Each structure stands twice: as structure tokens, then as C-alpha cells.
Amino acid sequence: MLVDGYGRKVDYLRVSVTERCNFRCQYCMPEKPFSWVPKENLLTYEELFKFVKVAIDDGITKVRITGGEPLLREGLETFIKMIADYKEDIDLALTTNAYLLPKAAQKLADAGLKRINVSVDSLKDDVAAKIAQKDVLKTVLKGIQAASDAGLKVKVNCVPMKGVNDNELIDILEYCKERNYPVRYIEYMENKHASDIAEGLNSSEIQDIIKQKYNFKQCEREGSSPSQDYKLDDGYIFGIIEPHKDDFCATCNRIRLTASGVLIPCLYFEDAQSIKEAIQENDIDKAAAILKDVLANKPEKNKWSEEDGDTETSSRAFYETGG
Ligand code: SAM
Ligand code: SF4
């Protein structure tokens, strides 16, 4: 079992397989970075898998593949199959913008993927295009349908932003409710890579909008899910991810690995250690020791919390860390 320095059990690994992306979401990566990590500096799937095995053997029970846009990395289904074959009961999921799902969904399901989280920030062509800086909506919706047809369980992520998509939160909820996809609104996490104009809604502002049409009750918090769930009168459950709440980090159970082999204990802070050398030298004990050390030094909580007044801005890039 993996436990961090604050006694939190860590059983969830997020693996970013690329920082590259085919979208330029305002809240994440409005400009292409000056330089991408050269492809030769990335860990191969075999190398990433070596670390995933270390992590699973030490107690990781859930692995999520993310990015950048993970479907941009060729052969993702081979990586998925490696993990699915290694541990049949692993909770294996993928977070994607869905743009490449129309072609990829069936291959991913055949490789052993069970679940996907997709980003839907708007159901209007022009607004979706403004957020992603590309005409994406029709293809994204086709991708979601393809995933559902392939038997993948779908969850939807939405980042509400003032003056951009805050008038669509009910439409997005209803799109999801009709299809029985849980939706989770994610409070915008301030970071210096985002567009200067990005301004998020906090949880109570999001709830106030949903309340205009629906009654709902707050659910008991379950396990270490980052989502605070709410139940509508008809039983449909939506969630809000509230990193600005002071107690958000109390049940954090996750650790993140980037495509270049950097192990990151917290989405907010820059602190990290590389497992690249250990993995490339096949020194599994060293990789396991680095994992333990990173966990021992996992920060207690992020600095987005509004407890002390102003929210601070992280310098970590979501597209690199994988959200
Ligand atoms: N490209 C994929 C996607 O968009 O789903 C996976 C990577 S993306 C970094 C993972 C998640 O992080 C997405 O749900 C995205 O909405 C979320 N995200 C990115 N930047 C964010 C920010 N500044 N605040 C809150 N969520 C953010
Ligand atoms: Fe790309 Fe996802 Fe970031 Fe949007 S949120 S720019 S789709 S990595």
C-alpha cells in the first residue's frame, strides 16, 4: 500500500502520454508552447509500462491515461492493452477531448479500456470553437457517440467560464442527463499557461445556475473522489470539482507521471522527481524508491484555496501534467 507523508492512501496514478494537443483551450493552452518536448525525450510505452507495473505492484488500483491529448500519441491502444493484460481488475480510464474518438473508440474498447472522460465545454458550434480555438463540436459529439456505441462508459467534464459558457450549464446537464452520462463541472484552476481572459465560476455560482431549473440535494462524499456530487429530484447525479475549497486536498489519493518520466505529487506545485533514468536502466528498486520519496513529500494542499483571501496562480501546465 502507498501512503503519503500526511497518511493519505494513494491508489490512483494518472499517466500523461503526451503534452501535445490538437485543441488550444483557453483555460489550458491558448498558445502553442514555444517548444514541445522532443519526441525522443519521451518515455516509450514499454518504459511507461515498466513504471505502471511498479506502481500497481505497490498498491495502485486505478490508472487514468491523459495528456495533452492522449489520442494524438500513436498506438495508444497497445499501451492500454499492456496495462489491461497485466491486471484484469485494474480501473483503467482515459481522459480525452474526443476529437479523434470517432476512429479510435472501438480499438480502445477492444484493447481493454472500460471508461472515458470527455471534455464538453459548450454545445454551440461557435462557443466550442472559441474555447478550443478550432471548429470541434460536431466531431467531438460524434466521438462521444462512437465511444458509447463501443461500450465505453462516458463521463463528461466541463469547465464553466464567465461570459463564455456560463449560460449553457443547464443545456450541458440536460445533454448528459438524457444520455445518462454523469457530468462534472470543474472549477477553473488558475494557471499561468491559460489565457488572461479565462475566469472561472466557483461551486456556489455553478449551483445557483443549476438551481434556476432544478432542485437538488448534496450527496454524502464518497471515498476519495474529487467530485462533490449533487442529486436532482429525478435521481440524476451531477458533480462539481471544487479545488478552491479548503478541504479539497484532504482525501487526495493521486500521483501523476508525465510523458517524459517526471513524477508529480501535486497538480499545483512545481516539485517533482524523474524516474526516467531508473526506468531506462531497468533499476526497478530505484524507481520504487523514487515513488515512495515523492509520496513522502506530497504537499498537504494546493494554493487555490480561497481561505486566505486571494486565490493564487499555479505555474504548472495542465497540458503537461494531464489535469
Ligand atoms: N485533452 C484531454 C481533455 O481535454 O479532456 C485530456 C487532458 S486535459 C488537461 C484534462 C482535464 O483537465 C480536462 O477535463 C480539462 O477540462 C481540464 N483542465 C485543463 N485546464 C484546466 C484548468 N485550468 N482548470 C480546470 N480544469 C482544467
Ligand atoms: Fe488540449 Fe485538453 Fe488542454 Fe484542451 S484541456 S488544450 S483539449 S489538453
Coordinates of C-alpha atoms and ligand atoms in Angstrom, one line a residue, residues 14 20-23 25-29 65-70 94-98 117-121 156-159 186-191 194 243 267 304 317-323, ligand 1:
R14 CA -2.5 9.5 -13.9
R20 CA 0.8 17.9 -27.3
C21 CA -2.7 18.8 -28.2
N22 CA -4.9 19.4 -31.2
F23 CA -7.0 22.0 -29.3
C25 CA -8.5 25.5 -24.8
Q26 CA -8.4 29.0 -23.3
Y27 CA -8.1 27.7 -19.8
C28 CA -5.3 25.2 -20.5
M29 CA -3.1 26.0 -23.6
I65 CA -4.4 7.9 -19.3
T66 CA -4.4 11.6 -20.1
G67 CA -2.4 14.4 -21.8
G68 CA -2.2 16.9 -23.7
E69 CA -4.5 14.9 -26.0
P70 CA -3.6 11.2 -25.4
L94 CA -8.9 7.7 -20.4
T95 CA -9.4 11.5 -20.4
T96 CA -9.8 12.9 -24.0
N97 CA -11.1 15.8 -25.9
A98 CA -12.9 13.2 -28.0
N117 CA -14.0 11.1 -19.5
V118 CA -14.6 13.7 -22.3
S119 CA -14.5 17.4 -22.2
V120 CA -17.7 19.2 -23.3
D121 CA -17.5 22.9 -22.5
V156 CA -18.4 14.5 -19.2
N157 CA -16.1 17.2 -17.8
C158 CA -17.0 20.9 -18.3
V159 CA -15.0 23.9 -17.1
I186 CA -14.6 21.6 -12.8
E187 CA -13.9 24.9 -11.2
Y188 CA -11.3 26.7 -13.4
M189 CA -7.9 26.3 -11.7
E190 CA -5.9 29.5 -12.2
N191 CA -2.6 28.7 -14.0
A194 CA -4.1 29.9 -19.5
P243 CA -10.3 22.7 -5.8
L267 CA -1.2 19.5 -9.7
W304 CA -6.0 27.6 -5.0
A317 CA 0.8 23.5 -17.1
F318 CA -2.3 21.3 -17.2
Y319 CA -1.4 20.0 -20.7
E320 CA 1.9 18.7 -19.4
T321 CA 0.6 17.3 -16.1
G322 CA -2.6 15.9 -17.5
G323 CA -5.2 17.6 -15.3
Ligands
SAM1 N1 -7.1 16.7 -23.6 C1 -7.8 15.9 -22.7 C2 -9.1 16.7 -22.3 O1 -9.2 17.9 -22.6 O2 -10.0 16.0 -21.8 C3 -7.1 15.5 -21.5 C4 -6.1 16.4 -20.9 S1 -6.9 17.8 -20.1 C5 -5.5 18.7 -19.4 C6 -7.6 17.0 -18.7 C7 -8.7 17.8 -18.0 O3 -8.2 19.0 -17.4 C8 -9.9 18.3 -18.9 O4 -11.1 17.9 -18.4 C9 -9.8 19.8 -18.9 O5 -11.0 20.4 -19.0 C10 -9.1 20.0 -17.5 N2 -8.4 21.3 -17.4 C11 -7.5 21.8 -18.2 N3 -7.1 23.0 -17.7 C12 -7.9 23.3 -16.7 C13 -7.9 24.4 -15.8 N4 -7.1 25.5 -15.9 N5 -8.8 24.3 -14.8 C14 -9.7 23.3 -14.6 N6 -9.6 22.2 -15.4 C15 -8.7 22.2 -16.4

